[in-house]
Coordinates of C-alpha atoms in Angstrom, one line a residue:
X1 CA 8.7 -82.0 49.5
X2 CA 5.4 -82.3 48.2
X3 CA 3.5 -80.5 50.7
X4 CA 5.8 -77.8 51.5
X5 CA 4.5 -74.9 49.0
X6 CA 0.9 -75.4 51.0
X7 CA 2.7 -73.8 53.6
X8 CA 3.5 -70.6 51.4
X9 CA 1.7 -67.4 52.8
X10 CA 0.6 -67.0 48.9
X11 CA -1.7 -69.8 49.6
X12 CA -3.1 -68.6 52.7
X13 CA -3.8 -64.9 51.8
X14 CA -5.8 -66.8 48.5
X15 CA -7.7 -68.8 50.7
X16 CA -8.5 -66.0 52.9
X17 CA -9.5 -63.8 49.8
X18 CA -12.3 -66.8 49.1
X19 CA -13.7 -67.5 52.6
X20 CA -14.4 -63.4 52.7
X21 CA -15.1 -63.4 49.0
X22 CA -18.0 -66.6 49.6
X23 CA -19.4 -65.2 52.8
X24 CA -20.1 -61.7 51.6
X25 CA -22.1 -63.6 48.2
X26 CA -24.0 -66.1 50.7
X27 CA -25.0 -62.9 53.1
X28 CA -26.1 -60.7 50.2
X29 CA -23.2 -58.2 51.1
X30 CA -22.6 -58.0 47.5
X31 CA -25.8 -57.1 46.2
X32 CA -26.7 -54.8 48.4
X33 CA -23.4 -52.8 48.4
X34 CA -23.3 -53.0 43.9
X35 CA -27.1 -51.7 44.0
X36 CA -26.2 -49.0 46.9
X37 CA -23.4 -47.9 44.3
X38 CA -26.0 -48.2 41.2
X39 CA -28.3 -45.9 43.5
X40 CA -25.7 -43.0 43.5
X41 CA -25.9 -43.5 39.6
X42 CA -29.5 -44.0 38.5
X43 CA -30.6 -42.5 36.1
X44 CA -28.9 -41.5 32.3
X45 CA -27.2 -45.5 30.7
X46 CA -23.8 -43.5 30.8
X47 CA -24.1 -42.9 34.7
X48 CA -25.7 -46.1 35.2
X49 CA -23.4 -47.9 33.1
X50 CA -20.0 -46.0 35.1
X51 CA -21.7 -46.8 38.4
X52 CA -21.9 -50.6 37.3
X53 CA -18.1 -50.8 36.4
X54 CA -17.0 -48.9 39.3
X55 CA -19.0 -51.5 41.5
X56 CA -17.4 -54.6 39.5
X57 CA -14.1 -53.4 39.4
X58 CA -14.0 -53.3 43.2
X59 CA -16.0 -56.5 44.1
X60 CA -13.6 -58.0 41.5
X61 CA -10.6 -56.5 43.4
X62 CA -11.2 -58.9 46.6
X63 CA -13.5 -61.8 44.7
X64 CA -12.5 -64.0 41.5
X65 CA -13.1 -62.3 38.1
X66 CA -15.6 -65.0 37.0
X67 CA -18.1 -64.9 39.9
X68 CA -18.5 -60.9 40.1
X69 CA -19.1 -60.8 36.3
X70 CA -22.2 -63.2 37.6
X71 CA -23.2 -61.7 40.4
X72 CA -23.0 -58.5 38.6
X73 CA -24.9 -59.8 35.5
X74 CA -27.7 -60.7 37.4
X75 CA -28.2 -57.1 38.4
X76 CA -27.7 -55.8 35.1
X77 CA -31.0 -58.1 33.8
X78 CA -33.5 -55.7 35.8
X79 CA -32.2 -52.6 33.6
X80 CA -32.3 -54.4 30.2
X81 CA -35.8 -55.0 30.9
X82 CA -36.3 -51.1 30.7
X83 CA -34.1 -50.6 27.6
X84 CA -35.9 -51.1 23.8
X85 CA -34.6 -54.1 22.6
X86 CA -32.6 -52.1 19.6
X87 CA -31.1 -50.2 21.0
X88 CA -27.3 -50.4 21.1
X89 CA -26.8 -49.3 25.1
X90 CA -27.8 -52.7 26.3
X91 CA -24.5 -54.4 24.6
X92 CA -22.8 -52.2 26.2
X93 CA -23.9 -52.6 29.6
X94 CA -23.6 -56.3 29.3
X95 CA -20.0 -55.5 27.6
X96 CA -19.6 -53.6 30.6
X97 CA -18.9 -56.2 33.3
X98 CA -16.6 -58.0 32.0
X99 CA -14.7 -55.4 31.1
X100 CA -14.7 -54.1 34.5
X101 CA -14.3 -57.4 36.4
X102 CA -11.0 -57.9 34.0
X103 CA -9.3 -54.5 35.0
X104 CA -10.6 -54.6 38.6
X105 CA -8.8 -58.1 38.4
X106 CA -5.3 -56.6 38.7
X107 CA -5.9 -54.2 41.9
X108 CA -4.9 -56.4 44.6
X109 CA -3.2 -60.1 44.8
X110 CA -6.3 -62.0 45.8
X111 CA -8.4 -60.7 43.0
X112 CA -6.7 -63.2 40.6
X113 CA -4.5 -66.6 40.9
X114 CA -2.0 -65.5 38.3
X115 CA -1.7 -61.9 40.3
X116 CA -1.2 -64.7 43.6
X117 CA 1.3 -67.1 41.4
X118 CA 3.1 -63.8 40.7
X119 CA 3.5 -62.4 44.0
X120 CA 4.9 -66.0 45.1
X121 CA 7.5 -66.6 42.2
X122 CA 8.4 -62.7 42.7
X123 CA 8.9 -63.7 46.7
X124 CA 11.1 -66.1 45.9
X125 CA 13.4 -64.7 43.8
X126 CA 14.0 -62.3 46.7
X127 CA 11.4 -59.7 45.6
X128 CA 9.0 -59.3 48.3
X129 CA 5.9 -57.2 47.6
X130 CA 3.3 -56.1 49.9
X131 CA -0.1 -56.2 49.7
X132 CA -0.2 -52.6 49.9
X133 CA 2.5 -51.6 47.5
X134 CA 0.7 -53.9 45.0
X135 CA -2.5 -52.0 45.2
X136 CA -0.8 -48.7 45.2
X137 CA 1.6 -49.6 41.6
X138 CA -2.2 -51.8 40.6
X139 CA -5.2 -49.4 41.7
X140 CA -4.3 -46.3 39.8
X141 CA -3.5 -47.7 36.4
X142 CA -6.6 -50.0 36.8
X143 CA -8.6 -46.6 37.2
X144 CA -7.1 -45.6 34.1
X145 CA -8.2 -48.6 32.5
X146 CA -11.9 -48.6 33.9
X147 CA -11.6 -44.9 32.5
X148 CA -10.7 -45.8 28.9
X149 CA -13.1 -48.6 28.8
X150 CA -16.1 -46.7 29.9
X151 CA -15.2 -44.1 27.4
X152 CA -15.0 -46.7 24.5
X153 CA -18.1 -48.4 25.2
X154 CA -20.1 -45.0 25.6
X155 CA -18.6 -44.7 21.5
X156 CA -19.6 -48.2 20.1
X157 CA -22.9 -49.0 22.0
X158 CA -24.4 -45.2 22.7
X159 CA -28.0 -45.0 24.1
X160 CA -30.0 -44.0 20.7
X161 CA -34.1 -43.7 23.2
X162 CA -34.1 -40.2 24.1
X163 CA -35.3 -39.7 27.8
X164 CA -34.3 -42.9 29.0
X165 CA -34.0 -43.1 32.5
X166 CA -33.0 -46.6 34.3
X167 CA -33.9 -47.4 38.1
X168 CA -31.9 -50.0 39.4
X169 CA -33.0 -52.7 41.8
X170 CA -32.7 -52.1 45.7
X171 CA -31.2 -54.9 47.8
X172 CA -31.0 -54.7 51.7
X173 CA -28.2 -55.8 54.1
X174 CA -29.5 -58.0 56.7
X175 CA -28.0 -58.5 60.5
X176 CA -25.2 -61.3 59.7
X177 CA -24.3 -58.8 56.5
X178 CA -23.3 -56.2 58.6
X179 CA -21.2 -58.4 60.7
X180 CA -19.7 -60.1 56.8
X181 CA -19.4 -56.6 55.7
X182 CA -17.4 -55.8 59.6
X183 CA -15.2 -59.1 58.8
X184 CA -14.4 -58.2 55.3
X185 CA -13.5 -54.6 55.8
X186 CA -11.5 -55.5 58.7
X187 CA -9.3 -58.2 56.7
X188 CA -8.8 -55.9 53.9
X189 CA -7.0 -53.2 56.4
X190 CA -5.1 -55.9 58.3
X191 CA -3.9 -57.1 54.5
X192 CA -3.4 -53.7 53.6
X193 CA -1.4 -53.2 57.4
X194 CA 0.8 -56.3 56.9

């Protein structure tokens, strides 16, 4: 009685989402993949600052909410340094990632235990909804979202120095990444297959 809701797949497709989730932080896959993503976008805050909530909202996709918005914060530190300390852009950038780790949050059922509660208690009343069909009713409106967001921060914290240009920090994937990286992509299609 007690122990048969361990048994739900719910549980199982969670736990999965954290094993992938810790190896790819302990491996540096993270890191290097959010600072090959702030690469593409170097340069102006508003670039820099779409790259960094692109990069959240999909590390928050297959990882909890709380530890992308740290991993993500750490990175952000390096392009504060290069910001006066007045100027309104550097909220924003740290306003930023949470925003994007919230909306990024609702993409896919692991990202979240109440998006895992709700695809059990939806399972059980007969309502059975894929992994894939959640992501395809979840991605889009979460790219609205990230949209809107960006847009509003770019109004309340604008970048007031003229010229300023931001370089982010380079992190490298390393042998076992590759092989996290291999593991991770390769349970993502199999969630998205099932």
């Amino acid at each position: 009685t007690f122990l048969a809701p361990l048994a739900s797949p719910i549980i199982y497709l969670f736990l999965g989402g954290f094993i992938v989730a810790r190896a790819a932080v302990k491996e540096g896959v993270d890191a290097s993949l959010a600072s090959l993503v702030l690469r593409l976008f170097q340069g102006r805050p508003r670039l820099v600052m779409l790259g960094l909530m692109i990069a959240t909202a999909t590390f928050s996709m297959f990882m909890s909410n709380t530890a992308t918005t740290a991993m993500m914060i750490t990175l952000v530190g390096p392009l504060l340094v290069q910001i006066p300390k007045d100027d309104p852009v550097r909220r924003g950038l740290l306003l930023s990632v949470p925003f994007a780790a919230n909306i990024g949050g609702m993409g896919t059922p692991v990202a979240s235990p109440p998006n895992a509660v709700a695809l059990g208690v939806l399972a059980e009343s007969g309502l059975a909804i894929s992994f894939g069909a959640w992501m395809l009713i979840a991605v889009p409106l979460g790219a609205v979202l990230l949209v809107i967001a960006w847009l509003l921060i770019q109004r309340l914290y604008p970048a007031q120095t003229a010229g300023l240009h931001l370089q982010p920090i380079t992190s490298r994937l390393t042998g076992r990444g590759y092989v996290v990286l291999a593991v991770a992509l390769s349970t993502i299609a199999l969630w998205l297959a099932a």
